[in-house]
């Protein structure tokens, strides 16, 4: 099939968009053009979650029924106007001492990535400075991962227990779905070391696992996980990344990692209530605004 390209000008940059009618989610017929449209329209709330953060992309060039791959390094043919940053990466899986990342600070970069079928956007809990220096983490994250038959309803129950622990330490937290079976809680912090955020998150996870052993596990051991929610504190390791808020997921249908209100977390009785697609999320942003807006400005101190 000939590669049909459409040229568009965005903020002064000319992009060549190819195969816009290519179906990337066969179960529902969701096309690459629709992916680009979603990312273009969600950009005002997504870009603040990506700005200054080295971006790991998960790409599905043949759609979600094909083979995906993770991409950290800048791909061949990257336009010269795309911001990149080189970060030391000792012990990386490919034995590279450095990785040159894309940083998606603007709409043209987001559209260019969408055209590469970079469906999933993963970011670390730290940022880079204007000259590319690596800064200390400004987010603490706890990943809630349910072991079947536990599901998102159980995650919501555990999220409320975690919120109480954060409250007791004078910290505000924000919740989002993973776009899959689980969810994440975020606590914006004044820049602090990854060791500090990891140790604090681990302490809370172990406390809940001790207090509620029928519901919560803090160990990665597979045998412990059925029917319980794993509190994965390890994503605070600066080498790790987490799915960005408002990113699509490469699942059978296009779901989105979606910021939630605490009222929604409190009221969740069925996991399907908190599964959102691109159109749902655009509607939610129109109704609620950016539920994660404060993550960019609030600097809380860990106890």
XYZ file of C-alpha atoms in Angstrom:
303
model
C 0.000 0.000 0.000
C 1.396 3.433 -0.870
C 2.298 5.574 2.123
C -0.160 8.456 1.854
C 1.301 11.510 3.596
C -0.462 14.672 4.729
C 1.597 17.792 5.365
C 0.532 20.034 8.228
C 2.027 23.169 9.744
C 1.951 23.349 13.551
C 3.450 26.299 15.445
C 5.755 27.068 12.523
C 6.944 23.482 11.957
C 5.939 21.417 8.930
C 5.133 17.778 9.716
C 4.466 14.974 7.275
C 1.775 12.693 8.729
C 1.481 9.264 7.121
C -1.233 6.579 6.892
C -3.802 8.500 8.914
C -6.480 5.891 8.169
C -4.306 2.991 9.403
C -6.216 1.142 12.143
C -4.120 0.916 15.326
C -6.856 -0.544 17.579
C -8.555 -3.183 15.379
C -11.210 -4.162 17.938
C -12.844 -0.733 17.678
C -11.372 0.554 14.394
C -9.508 3.432 16.091
C -7.071 4.889 13.552
C -3.718 6.651 13.667
C -5.498 9.832 12.615
C -7.728 9.527 15.692
C -4.665 8.955 17.911
C -3.078 12.138 16.536
C -6.368 14.009 16.982
C -6.639 12.881 20.634
C -3.063 13.854 21.474
C -3.483 17.230 19.730
C -6.637 18.021 21.701
C -5.424 16.739 25.085
C -2.077 18.568 24.714
C -2.948 21.552 26.972
C -3.248 19.229 30.001
C -0.832 16.495 28.888
C 2.175 18.697 28.073
C 2.594 19.949 31.683
C 2.959 16.265 32.698
C 5.721 15.744 30.098
C 7.577 19.066 30.156
C 11.266 18.724 31.150
C 10.900 14.942 31.643
C 12.959 12.558 29.469
C 10.384 10.523 27.585
C 10.293 6.753 27.148
C 7.915 5.826 24.338
C 6.168 2.504 23.739
C 5.432 2.205 20.028
C 3.035 -0.035 18.116
C 3.888 0.555 14.435
C 1.590 -2.326 13.374
C -1.201 -1.486 15.815
C -1.963 -3.056 19.198
C -2.342 -6.553 17.711
C 1.286 -6.310 16.507
C 4.588 -6.329 18.371
C 5.356 -3.164 20.388
C 8.768 -1.908 21.446
C 10.058 0.516 24.067
C 12.162 3.378 22.762
C 14.347 5.593 24.924
C 16.894 6.918 22.434
C 16.045 9.556 19.853
C 14.949 7.719 16.669
C 16.631 8.184 13.305
C 15.132 11.034 11.307
C 14.208 13.116 14.367
C 13.557 16.731 13.254
C 16.218 19.200 14.434
C 13.593 21.275 16.276
C 12.711 18.431 18.692
C 14.225 19.027 22.133
C 16.583 16.247 23.217
C 18.607 15.677 26.361
C 21.507 13.304 27.026
C 21.343 11.527 30.374
C 23.900 9.175 31.936
C 22.523 5.636 32.017
C 25.141 3.326 33.564
C 24.178 -0.346 33.487
C 21.429 0.209 30.908
C 20.089 -2.913 29.192
C 21.886 -2.002 25.969
C 25.192 -1.248 27.709
C 25.033 2.388 26.692
C 26.596 4.790 29.179
C 24.336 7.581 27.944
C 20.857 7.822 26.475
C 19.727 10.717 24.274
C 16.044 11.187 25.092
C 13.253 13.149 23.464
C 11.666 15.771 25.727
C 8.081 16.529 24.623
C 7.645 20.166 25.607
C 5.378 21.276 22.766
C 2.518 20.330 20.463
C 4.597 19.695 17.295
C 6.719 17.121 19.194
C 3.593 15.421 20.525
C 2.070 15.190 17.031
C 5.374 13.917 15.582
C 5.479 11.174 18.251
C 1.827 10.247 17.601
C 2.659 9.844 13.919
C 5.328 7.290 14.967
C 2.578 5.288 16.749
C 4.099 6.147 20.139
C 0.830 5.284 21.868
C 2.212 5.169 25.416
C 4.247 7.959 27.022
C 6.234 7.051 30.167
C 8.106 9.581 32.332
C 10.348 9.550 35.417
C 9.522 11.377 38.673
C 12.317 13.915 37.995
C 13.001 16.630 35.467
C 15.950 18.091 33.623
C 17.000 21.734 33.848
C 17.211 24.152 30.912
C 20.750 22.958 30.071
C 19.909 19.289 30.524
C 21.148 18.793 34.088
C 19.322 16.006 35.944
C 17.354 17.329 38.913
C 16.134 15.494 41.999
C 12.623 13.973 41.972
C 9.727 16.390 42.454
C 7.075 13.647 42.558
C 6.519 10.659 44.806
C 4.459 7.882 43.221
C 2.868 4.718 44.562
C 1.684 2.228 41.953
C -1.332 0.118 42.974
C -1.309 -3.156 41.056
C -4.145 -5.624 41.772
C -3.570 -9.372 41.690
C -6.694 -11.065 40.271
C -9.402 -11.493 41.397
C -8.682 -8.098 43.023
C -9.423 -5.221 40.655
C -9.702 -1.449 40.458
C -12.376 -1.449 43.197
C -9.832 -2.957 45.607
C -7.250 -0.418 44.411
C -9.657 2.395 45.306
C -10.102 0.954 48.810
C -6.329 0.829 49.277
C -5.906 4.306 47.753
C -8.184 5.714 50.476
C -6.090 4.015 53.180
C -2.957 5.514 51.622
C -4.574 8.929 51.417
C -5.221 8.760 55.187
C -1.537 8.011 55.822
C -0.491 10.914 53.602
C -3.033 13.161 55.371
C -1.560 12.201 58.743
C 1.822 13.438 57.497
C 0.307 16.672 56.185
C 0.592 15.648 52.521
C -1.955 15.979 49.706
C -2.127 13.196 47.129
C -3.724 12.856 43.684
C -5.062 9.680 42.076
C -5.257 8.442 38.497
C -6.100 5.197 36.776
C -3.281 3.383 35.010
C -5.560 2.991 31.991
C -5.436 -0.738 32.759
C -6.299 -2.699 35.891
C -4.536 -0.514 38.453
C -3.938 3.063 39.531
C -1.270 5.434 40.806
C -1.158 7.974 43.607
C 1.088 11.025 43.283
C 2.430 13.372 45.940
C 4.187 16.487 44.583
C 7.252 17.249 46.703
C 10.006 19.833 46.963
C 12.936 18.328 45.065
C 14.403 15.519 47.147
C 16.548 12.458 46.506
C 15.155 9.272 44.988
C 16.442 7.402 48.043
C 14.271 9.594 50.274
C 11.080 9.261 48.215
C 11.630 5.497 47.818
C 12.252 4.975 51.534
C 9.147 6.945 52.505
C 6.910 5.152 49.968
C 8.313 1.777 51.071
C 7.619 2.592 54.718
C 3.945 3.390 53.950
C 3.566 0.269 51.775
C 4.993 -1.975 54.490
C 2.807 -0.349 57.152
C -0.364 -0.989 55.128
C 0.737 -4.545 54.281
C 1.221 -5.144 58.017
C -2.076 -3.484 59.069
C -4.228 -4.938 56.249
C -2.567 -8.231 55.199
C -5.803 -9.530 53.680
C -5.869 -6.619 51.222
C -2.344 -5.254 50.709
C 1.066 -6.693 49.828
C 4.325 -4.719 49.581
C 6.545 -7.542 48.315
C 6.994 -8.313 44.604
C 6.771 -12.083 45.250
C 4.182 -13.431 42.781
C 2.943 -16.081 45.215
C 1.745 -13.392 47.652
C -0.249 -11.366 45.155
C -3.493 -13.181 44.194
C -6.512 -11.282 45.516
C -4.403 -8.457 46.942
C -3.179 -5.042 45.842
C 0.577 -4.676 45.442
C 1.840 -1.270 46.569
C 4.802 -0.857 44.241
C 6.966 1.820 45.848
C 9.935 0.976 43.586
C 8.816 3.335 40.807
C 10.466 6.105 42.828
C 13.811 4.681 41.727
C 15.155 7.412 39.384
C 15.887 4.748 36.736
C 12.178 3.849 36.469
C 9.299 5.492 34.636
C 5.507 5.559 35.051
C 2.764 5.995 32.473
C 1.987 9.725 32.141
C -1.418 11.102 33.063
C -3.577 11.454 29.917
C -1.456 8.960 27.948
C -3.204 6.337 25.854
C -2.544 2.668 26.615
C -1.741 0.032 24.010
C -4.526 -2.332 25.050
C -7.284 -4.000 22.975
C -9.291 -0.772 23.099
C -7.897 2.768 23.501
C -8.031 3.476 27.224
C -6.389 6.464 28.916
C -4.497 6.874 32.195
C -7.046 9.220 33.727
C -6.832 11.612 36.705
C -9.664 11.034 39.173
C -11.475 13.043 41.822
C -11.345 11.621 45.353
C -15.159 11.455 45.231
C -14.849 9.008 42.322
C -12.313 6.929 44.257
C -14.599 6.888 47.319
C -17.652 5.928 45.266
C -16.137 3.210 43.048
C -18.235 0.021 43.141
C -17.424 -1.365 39.686
C -14.071 -1.204 37.873
C -15.838 -0.351 34.592
C -16.973 2.980 36.119
C -13.372 4.174 36.062
C -12.374 3.007 32.585
C -12.168 5.956 30.204
C -11.464 6.281 26.492
C -10.143 9.327 24.599
C -13.556 10.952 24.040
C -14.484 10.447 27.727
C -11.248 12.072 28.867
C -11.655 15.086 26.584
C -15.183 15.524 28.008
C -13.827 15.202 31.566
C -11.220 17.911 30.953
C -13.968 20.177 29.652
C -16.007 19.465 32.811
C -13.305 19.324 35.519
C -10.318 21.085 33.949
C -6.915 19.530 34.631
C -7.290 17.530 37.848
C -3.492 17.243 38.022
C -2.767 20.973 37.601
C -1.479 21.373 41.187
C 1.220 18.745 40.635
C 3.214 21.370 38.736
C 3.182 23.995 41.492
C 2.851 22.349 44.927
C 6.129 21.625 46.743
C 5.449 19.542 49.842
C 8.090 18.373 52.317
C 8.277 14.729 53.316
C 8.340 14.134 57.089
